[in-house]
Tab-separated table of C-alpha atoms in Angstrom:
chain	number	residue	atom	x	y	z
F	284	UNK	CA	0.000	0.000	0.000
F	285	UNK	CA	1.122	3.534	-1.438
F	286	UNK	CA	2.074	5.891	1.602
F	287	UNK	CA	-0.172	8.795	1.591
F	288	UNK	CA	0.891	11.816	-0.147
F	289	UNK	CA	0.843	14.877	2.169
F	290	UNK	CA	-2.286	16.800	2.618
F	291	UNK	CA	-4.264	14.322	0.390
F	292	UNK	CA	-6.348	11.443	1.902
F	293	UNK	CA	-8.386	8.758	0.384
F	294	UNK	CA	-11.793	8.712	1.737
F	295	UNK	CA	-15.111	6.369	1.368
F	296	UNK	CA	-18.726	7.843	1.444
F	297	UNK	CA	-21.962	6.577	1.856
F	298	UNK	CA	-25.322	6.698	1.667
F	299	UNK	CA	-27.255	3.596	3.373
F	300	UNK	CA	-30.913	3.863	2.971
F	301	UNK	CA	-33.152	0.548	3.168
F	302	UNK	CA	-33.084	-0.338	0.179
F	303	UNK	CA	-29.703	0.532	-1.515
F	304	UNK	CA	-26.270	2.045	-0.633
F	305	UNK	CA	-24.633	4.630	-2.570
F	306	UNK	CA	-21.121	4.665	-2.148
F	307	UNK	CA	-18.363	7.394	-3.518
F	308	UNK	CA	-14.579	6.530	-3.194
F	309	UNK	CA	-12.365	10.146	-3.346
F	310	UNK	CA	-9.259	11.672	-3.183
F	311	UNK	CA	-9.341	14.765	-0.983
F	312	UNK	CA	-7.672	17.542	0.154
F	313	UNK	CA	-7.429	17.875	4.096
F	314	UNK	CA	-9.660	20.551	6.074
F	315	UNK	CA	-6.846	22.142	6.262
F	316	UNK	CA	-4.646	21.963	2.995
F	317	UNK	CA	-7.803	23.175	1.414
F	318	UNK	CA	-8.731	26.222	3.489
F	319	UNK	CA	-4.763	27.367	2.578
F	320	UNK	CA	-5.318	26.601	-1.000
F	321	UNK	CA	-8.985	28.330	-1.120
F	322	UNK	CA	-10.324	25.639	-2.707
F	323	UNK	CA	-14.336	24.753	-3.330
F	324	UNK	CA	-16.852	22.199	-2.444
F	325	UNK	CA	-16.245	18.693	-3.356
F	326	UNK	CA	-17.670	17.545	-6.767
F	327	UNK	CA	-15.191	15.814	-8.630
F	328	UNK	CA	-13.013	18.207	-10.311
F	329	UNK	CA	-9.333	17.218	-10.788
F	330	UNK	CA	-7.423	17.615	-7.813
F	331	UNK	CA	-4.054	20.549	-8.797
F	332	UNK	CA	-1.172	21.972	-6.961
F	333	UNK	CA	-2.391	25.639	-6.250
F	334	UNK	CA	-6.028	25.489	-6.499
F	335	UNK	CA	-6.885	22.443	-5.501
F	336	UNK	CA	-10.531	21.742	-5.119
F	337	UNK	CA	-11.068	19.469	-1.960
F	338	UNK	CA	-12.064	16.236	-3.742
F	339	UNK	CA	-11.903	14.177	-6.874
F	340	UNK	CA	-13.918	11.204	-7.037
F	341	UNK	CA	-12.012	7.793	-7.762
F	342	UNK	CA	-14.268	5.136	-7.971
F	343	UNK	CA	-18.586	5.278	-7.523
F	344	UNK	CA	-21.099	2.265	-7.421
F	345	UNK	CA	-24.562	1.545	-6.103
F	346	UNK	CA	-25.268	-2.105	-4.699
F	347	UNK	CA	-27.679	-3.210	-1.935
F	348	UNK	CA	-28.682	-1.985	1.520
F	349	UNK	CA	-26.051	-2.397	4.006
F	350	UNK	CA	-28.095	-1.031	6.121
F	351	UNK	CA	-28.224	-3.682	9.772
F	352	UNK	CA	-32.092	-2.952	10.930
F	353	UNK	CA	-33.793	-3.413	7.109
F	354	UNK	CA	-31.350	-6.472	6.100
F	355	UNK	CA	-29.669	-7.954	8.892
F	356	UNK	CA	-26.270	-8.336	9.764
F	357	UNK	CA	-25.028	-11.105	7.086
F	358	UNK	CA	-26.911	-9.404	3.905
F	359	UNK	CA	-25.267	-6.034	5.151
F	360	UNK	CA	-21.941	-7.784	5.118
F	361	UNK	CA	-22.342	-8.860	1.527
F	362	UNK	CA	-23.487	-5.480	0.498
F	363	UNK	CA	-20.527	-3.867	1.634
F	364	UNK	CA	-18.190	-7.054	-0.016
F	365	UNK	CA	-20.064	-6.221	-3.172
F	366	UNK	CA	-18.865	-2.715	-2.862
F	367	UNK	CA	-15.570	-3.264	-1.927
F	368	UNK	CA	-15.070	-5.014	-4.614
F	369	UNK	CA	-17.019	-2.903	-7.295
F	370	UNK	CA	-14.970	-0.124	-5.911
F	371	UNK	CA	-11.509	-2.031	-6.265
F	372	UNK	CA	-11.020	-2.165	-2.466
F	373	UNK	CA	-11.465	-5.446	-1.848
F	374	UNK	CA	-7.888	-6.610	-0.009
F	375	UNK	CA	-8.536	-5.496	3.941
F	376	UNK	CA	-5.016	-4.900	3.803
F	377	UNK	CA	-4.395	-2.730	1.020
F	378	UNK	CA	-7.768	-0.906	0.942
F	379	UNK	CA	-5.408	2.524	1.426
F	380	UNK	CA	-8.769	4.348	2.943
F	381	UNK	CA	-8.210	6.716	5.931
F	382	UNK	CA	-11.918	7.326	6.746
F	383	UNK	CA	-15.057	6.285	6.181
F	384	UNK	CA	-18.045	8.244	6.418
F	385	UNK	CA	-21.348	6.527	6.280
F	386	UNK	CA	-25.058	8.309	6.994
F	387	UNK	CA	-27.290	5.529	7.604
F	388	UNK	CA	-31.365	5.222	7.398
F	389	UNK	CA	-32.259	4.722	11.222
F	390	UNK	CA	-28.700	5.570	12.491
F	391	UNK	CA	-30.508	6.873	15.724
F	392	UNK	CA	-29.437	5.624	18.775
F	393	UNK	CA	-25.865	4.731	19.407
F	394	UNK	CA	-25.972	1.069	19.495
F	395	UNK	CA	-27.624	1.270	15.637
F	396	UNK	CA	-24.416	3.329	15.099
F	397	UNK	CA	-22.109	0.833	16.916
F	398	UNK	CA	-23.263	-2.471	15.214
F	399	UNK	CA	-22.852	-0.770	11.659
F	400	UNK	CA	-19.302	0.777	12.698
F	401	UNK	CA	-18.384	-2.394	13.694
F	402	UNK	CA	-19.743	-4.096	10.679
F	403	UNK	CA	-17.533	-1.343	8.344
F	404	UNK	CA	-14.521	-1.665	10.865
F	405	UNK	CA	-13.936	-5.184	10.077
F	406	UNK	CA	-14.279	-4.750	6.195
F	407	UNK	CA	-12.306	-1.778	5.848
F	408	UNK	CA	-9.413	-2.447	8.696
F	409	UNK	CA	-7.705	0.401	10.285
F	410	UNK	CA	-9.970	3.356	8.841
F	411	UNK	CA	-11.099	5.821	10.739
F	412	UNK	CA	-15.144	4.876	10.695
F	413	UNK	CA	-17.777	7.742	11.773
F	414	UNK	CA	-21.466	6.534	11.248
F	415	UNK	CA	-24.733	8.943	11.793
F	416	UNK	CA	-28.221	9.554	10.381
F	417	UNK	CA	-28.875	9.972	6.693
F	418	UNK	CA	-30.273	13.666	7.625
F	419	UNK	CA	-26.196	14.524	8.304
F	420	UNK	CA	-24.648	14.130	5.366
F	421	UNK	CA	-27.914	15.873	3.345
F	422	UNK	CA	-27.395	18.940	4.626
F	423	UNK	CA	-23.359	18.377	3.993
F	424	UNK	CA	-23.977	17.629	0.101
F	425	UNK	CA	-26.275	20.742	0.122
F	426	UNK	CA	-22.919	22.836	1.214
F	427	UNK	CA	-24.605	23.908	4.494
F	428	UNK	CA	-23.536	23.762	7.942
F	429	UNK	CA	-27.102	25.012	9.794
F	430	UNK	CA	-30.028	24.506	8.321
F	431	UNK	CA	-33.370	21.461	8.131
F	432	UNK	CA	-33.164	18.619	5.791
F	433	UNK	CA	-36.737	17.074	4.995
F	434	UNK	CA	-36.406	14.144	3.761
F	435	UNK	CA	-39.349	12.396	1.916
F	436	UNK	CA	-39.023	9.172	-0.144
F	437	UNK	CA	-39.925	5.468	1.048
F	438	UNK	CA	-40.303	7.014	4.187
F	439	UNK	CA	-40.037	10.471	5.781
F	440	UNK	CA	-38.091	12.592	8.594
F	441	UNK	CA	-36.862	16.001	9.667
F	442	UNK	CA	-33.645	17.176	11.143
F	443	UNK	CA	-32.406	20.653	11.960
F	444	UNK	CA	-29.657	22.150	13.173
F	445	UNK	CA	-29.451	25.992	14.129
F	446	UNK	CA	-26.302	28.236	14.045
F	447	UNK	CA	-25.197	27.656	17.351
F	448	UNK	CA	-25.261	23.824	17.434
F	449	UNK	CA	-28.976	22.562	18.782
F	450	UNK	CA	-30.656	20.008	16.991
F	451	UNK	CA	-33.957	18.436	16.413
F	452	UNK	CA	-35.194	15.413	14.620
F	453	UNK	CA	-38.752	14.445	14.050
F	454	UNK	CA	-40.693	11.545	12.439
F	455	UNK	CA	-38.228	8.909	10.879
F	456	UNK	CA	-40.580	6.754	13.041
F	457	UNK	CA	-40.938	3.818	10.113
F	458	UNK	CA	-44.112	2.474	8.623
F	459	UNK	CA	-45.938	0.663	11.260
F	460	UNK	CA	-45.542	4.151	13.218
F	461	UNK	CA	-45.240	7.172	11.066
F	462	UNK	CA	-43.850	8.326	7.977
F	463	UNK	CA	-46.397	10.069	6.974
F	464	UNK	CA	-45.639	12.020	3.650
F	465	UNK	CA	-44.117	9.724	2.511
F	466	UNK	CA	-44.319	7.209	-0.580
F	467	UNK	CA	-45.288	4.460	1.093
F	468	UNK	CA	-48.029	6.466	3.090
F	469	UNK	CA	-48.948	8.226	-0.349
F	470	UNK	CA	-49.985	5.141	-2.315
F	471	UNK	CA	-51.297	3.555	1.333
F	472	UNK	CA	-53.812	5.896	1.071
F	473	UNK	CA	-54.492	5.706	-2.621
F	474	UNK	CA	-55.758	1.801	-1.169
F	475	UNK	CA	-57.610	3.128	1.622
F	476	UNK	CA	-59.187	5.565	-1.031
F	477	UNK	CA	-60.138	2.403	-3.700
F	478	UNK	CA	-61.358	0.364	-0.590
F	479	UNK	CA	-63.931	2.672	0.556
F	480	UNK	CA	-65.332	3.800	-2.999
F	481	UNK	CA	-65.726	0.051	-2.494
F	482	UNK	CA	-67.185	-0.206	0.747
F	483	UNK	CA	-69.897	2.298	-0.191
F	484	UNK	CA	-70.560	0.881	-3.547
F	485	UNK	CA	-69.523	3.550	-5.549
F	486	UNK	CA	-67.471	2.921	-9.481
F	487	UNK	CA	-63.753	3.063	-9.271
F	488	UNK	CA	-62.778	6.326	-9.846
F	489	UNK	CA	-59.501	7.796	-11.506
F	490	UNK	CA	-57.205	6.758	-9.025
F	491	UNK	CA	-58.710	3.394	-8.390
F	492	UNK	CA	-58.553	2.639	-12.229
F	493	UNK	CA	-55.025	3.428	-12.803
F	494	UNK	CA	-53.812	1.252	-9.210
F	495	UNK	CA	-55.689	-1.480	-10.854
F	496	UNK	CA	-53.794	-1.276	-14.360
F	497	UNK	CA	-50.588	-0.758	-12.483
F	498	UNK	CA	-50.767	-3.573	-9.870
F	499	UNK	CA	-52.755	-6.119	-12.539
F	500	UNK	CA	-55.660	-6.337	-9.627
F	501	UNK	CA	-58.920	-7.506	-11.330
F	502	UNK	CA	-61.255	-5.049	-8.814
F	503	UNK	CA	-60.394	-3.009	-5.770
F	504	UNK	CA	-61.181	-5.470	-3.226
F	505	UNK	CA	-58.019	-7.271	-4.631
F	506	UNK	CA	-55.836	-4.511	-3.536
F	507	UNK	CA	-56.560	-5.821	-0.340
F	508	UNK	CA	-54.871	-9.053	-0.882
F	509	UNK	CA	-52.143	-7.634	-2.683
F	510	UNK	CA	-51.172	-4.858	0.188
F	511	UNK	CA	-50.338	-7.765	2.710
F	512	UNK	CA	-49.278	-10.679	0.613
F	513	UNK	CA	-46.775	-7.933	-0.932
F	514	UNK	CA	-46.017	-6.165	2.023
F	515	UNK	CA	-42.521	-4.517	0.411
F	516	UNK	CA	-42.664	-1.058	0.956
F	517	UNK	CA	-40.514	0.132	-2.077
F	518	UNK	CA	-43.050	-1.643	-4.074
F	519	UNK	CA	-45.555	0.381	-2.954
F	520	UNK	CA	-43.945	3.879	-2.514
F	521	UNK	CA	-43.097	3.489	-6.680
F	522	UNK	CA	-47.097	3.640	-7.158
F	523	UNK	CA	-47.059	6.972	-5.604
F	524	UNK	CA	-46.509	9.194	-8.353
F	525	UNK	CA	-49.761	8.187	-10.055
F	526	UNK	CA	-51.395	10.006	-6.887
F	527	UNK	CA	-49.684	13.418	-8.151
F	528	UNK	CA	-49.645	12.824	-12.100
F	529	UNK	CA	-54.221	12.995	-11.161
F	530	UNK	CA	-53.825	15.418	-8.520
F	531	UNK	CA	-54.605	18.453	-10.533
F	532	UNK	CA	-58.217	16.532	-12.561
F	533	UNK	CA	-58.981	14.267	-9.525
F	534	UNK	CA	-60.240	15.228	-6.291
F	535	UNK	CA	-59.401	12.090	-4.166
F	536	UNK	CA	-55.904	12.171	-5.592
F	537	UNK	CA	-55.631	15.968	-4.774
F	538	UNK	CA	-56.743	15.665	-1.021
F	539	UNK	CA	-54.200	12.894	-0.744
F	540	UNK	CA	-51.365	14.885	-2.537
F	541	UNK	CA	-52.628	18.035	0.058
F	542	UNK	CA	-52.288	15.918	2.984
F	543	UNK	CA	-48.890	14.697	2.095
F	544	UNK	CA	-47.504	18.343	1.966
F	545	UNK	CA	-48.785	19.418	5.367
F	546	UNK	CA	-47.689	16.266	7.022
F	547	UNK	CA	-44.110	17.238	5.551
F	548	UNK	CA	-44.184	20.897	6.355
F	549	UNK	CA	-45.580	20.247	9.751
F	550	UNK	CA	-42.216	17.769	10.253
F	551	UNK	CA	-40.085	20.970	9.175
F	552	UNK	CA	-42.105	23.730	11.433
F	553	UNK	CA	-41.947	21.269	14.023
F	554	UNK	CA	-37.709	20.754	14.320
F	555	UNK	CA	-37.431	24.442	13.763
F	556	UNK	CA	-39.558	25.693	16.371
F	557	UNK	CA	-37.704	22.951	18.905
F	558	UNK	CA	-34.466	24.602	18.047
F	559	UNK	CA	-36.063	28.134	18.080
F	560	UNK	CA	-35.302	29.095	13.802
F	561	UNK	CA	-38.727	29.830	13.764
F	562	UNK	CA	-38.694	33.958	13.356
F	563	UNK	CA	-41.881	35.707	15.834
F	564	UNK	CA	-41.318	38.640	14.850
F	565	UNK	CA	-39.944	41.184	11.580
F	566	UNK	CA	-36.723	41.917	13.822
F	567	UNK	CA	-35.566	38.099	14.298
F	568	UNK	CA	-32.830	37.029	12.094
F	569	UNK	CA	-33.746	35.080	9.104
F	570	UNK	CA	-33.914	31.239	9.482
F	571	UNK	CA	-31.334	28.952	7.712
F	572	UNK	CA	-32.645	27.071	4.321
F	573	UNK	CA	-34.835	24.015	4.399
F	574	UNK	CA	-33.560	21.370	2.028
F	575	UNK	CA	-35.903	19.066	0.692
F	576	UNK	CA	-34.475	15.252	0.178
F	577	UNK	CA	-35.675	11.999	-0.862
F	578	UNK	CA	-36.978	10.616	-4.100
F	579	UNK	CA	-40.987	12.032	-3.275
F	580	UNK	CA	-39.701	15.612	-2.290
F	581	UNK	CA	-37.190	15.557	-5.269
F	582	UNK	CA	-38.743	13.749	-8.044
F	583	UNK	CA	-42.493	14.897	-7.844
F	584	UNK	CA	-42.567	19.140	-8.392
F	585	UNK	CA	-45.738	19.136	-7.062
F	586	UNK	CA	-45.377	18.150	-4.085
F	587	UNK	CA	-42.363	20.057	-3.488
F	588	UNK	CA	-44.253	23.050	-4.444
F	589	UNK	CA	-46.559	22.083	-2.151
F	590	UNK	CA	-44.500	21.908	0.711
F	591	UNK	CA	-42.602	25.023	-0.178
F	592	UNK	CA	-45.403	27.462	0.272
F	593	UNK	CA	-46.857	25.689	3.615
F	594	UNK	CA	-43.265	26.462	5.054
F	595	UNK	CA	-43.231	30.143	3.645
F	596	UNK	CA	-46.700	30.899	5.354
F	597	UNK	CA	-45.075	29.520	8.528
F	598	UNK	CA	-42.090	31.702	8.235
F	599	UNK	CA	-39.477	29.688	6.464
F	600	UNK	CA	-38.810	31.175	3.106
F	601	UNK	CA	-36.024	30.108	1.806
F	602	UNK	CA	-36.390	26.302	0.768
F	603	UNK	CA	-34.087	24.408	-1.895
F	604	UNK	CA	-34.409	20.893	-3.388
F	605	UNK	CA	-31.168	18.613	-2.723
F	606	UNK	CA	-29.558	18.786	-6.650
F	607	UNK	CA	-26.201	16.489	-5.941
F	608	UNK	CA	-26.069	12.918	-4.197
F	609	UNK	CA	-26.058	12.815	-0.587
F	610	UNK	CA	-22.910	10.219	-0.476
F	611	UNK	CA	-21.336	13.514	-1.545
F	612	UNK	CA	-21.883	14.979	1.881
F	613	UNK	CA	-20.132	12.176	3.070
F	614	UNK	CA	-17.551	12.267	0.994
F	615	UNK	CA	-17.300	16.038	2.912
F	616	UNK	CA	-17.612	14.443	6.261
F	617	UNK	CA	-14.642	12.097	5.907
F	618	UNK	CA	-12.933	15.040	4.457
F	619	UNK	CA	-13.179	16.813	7.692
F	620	UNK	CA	-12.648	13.796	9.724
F	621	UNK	CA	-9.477	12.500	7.752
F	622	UNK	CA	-6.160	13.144	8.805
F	623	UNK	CA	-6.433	13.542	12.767
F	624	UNK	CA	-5.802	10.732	14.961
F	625	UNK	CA	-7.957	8.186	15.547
F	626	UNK	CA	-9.182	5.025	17.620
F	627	UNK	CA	-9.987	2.408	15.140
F	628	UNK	CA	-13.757	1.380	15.686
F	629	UNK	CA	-14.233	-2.049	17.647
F	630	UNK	CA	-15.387	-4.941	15.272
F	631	UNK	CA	-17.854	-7.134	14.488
F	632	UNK	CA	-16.701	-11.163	14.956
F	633	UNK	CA	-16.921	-12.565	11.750
């Protein structure tokens, strides 16, 4: 294994949702190596003596969810060997990566974080391993360092953090719970919505006609059948965007599209007023951005624009929409980590 060359430091980000993990292998400049050379935010660019920018990405791949509490332990394991190897980082003893960065899905409690150290610890020997929520490196990859990430996609949560270091989180509660707003909630409802037109004896109506075409169920009473012998949530929180392509003609679709965006707002408003960003009156300072995340929030205008002016009547203006990976943000993360001493993390027995 190369020595490292001064100031530079190879790094491993990730993004661990329930589903997948997105994972970014760069070359960086260190924290401080890159405040002396001015450079920008990470993206790729080539890394050059004099203007370096902070990191140039070596190696990317997407495989499945290494994520401990949706796939247990051994499936999590093989995830992150499939990486490894996709990313050419397969030898433990040669994998020449200082730190590694991962925001998990459910990374809440420090035991969660623990287990999947532990798990990364053992594959990736003698990095430095940090592991927190998903909600982290968002607002990293957005080039913030206060602000709320909403996140809305399978399932939904809210983080903030405020200027001077408080935080709040909110929702993230999973599916038997909460995560409401979400696209599993979304196209839960569409069901609810096709069972009681059935229940009262009424025709299918727009929505109810296009979840039968999509899901192949003969009538709505099906859908019944089909929501608990296919329980998988991604499954379900794809059909969700037929609930916003009829919101606009269809009046069940646009209560359930309406109900969506408050539920998300009200997650926002809620972190914000816990860490006090929430201005009362003209004279308060403005509050930092809200960030919205996730493949609902992202992908479906809509409801974005939904969202966006419930939070401006509640006094948070400015509001973005996440437009680079969030394994980026990790990528930053490590950055800042990489290069100080460390305690290697304890590991998981094989």
């Amino acid at each position: 294994m190369k020595r490292p060359v001064p100031g530079l430091r190879r790094v491993l980000g990730l993004d661990i949702g329930g589903s997948k993990t997105h994972a970014i292998l760069a070359e960086v400049v260190l924290a401080d190596a890159a405040v002396k050379d001015d450079g920008g935010t990470p993206g790729g660019a080539s890394l050059t003596a004099g203007g370096a920018s902070p990191a140039r990405k070596l190696a990317e791949c997407t495989v499945g969810s290494a994520n401990i509490a949706s796939v247990g332990p051994d499936e999590a394991a093989a995830a992150l060997d499939d990486l490894a190897g996709q990313l050419g980082v397969s030898d433990p003893a040669g994998h020449g990566i200082d730190t590694v960065f991962a925001g998990a899905a459910g990374a809440d409690t420090p035991a969660a974080r623990e287990r999947l150290a532990g798990l990364l610890s053992r594959r990736f020997p003698g990095a430095r391993v940090h592991v927190d929520h998903d909600t982290r490196i968002i607002l990293a990859a957005g080039g913030l360092t206060a602000g709320t990430v909403l996140i809305s996609g399978t399932g939904s949560a809210a983080w903030a953090k405020a200027g001077d270091g408080r935080e709040a989180r909110a929702g993230g509660w999973g599916y038997l719970l909460g995560d409401e707003g979400s696209g599993y909630a979304v196209a839960r409802s569409a069901v609810r919505n096709a069972l009681r037109e059935f229940d009262d004896g009424l025709p299918a109506g727009p929505l109810t006609a296009q979840l039968l075409t999509q899901t192949g169920a003969a009538e709505p009473v099906d859908l019944l059948d089909l929501f608990y012998l296919r329980p998988e949530r991604r499954y379900w929180a794809g059909l969700a965007g037929t609930v916003f392509a009829l919101a606009a003609s269809d009046a069940a679709s646009s209560a359930i599209a309406e109900d969506a965006a408050r539920h998300l707002a009200r997650l926002a408003l809620t972190v914000n007023r816990r860490v006090g960003t929430v201005p009362d009156t003209a004279g308060d300072p403005p509050p930092p951005p809200v960030l919205l995340a996730g493949g609902m929030l992202v992908n479906q205008p809509s409801l974005a624009a939904g969202v966006r002016g419930l939070l401006a009547a509640g006094g948070l203006p400015d509001v973005r929409v996440l437009d680079r990976a969030p394994a980026w943000g990790a990528v930053e993360l490590a950055r800042q980590l990489a290069g100080a001493p460390h305690r290697p993390a304890a590991t998981v027995p094989a």
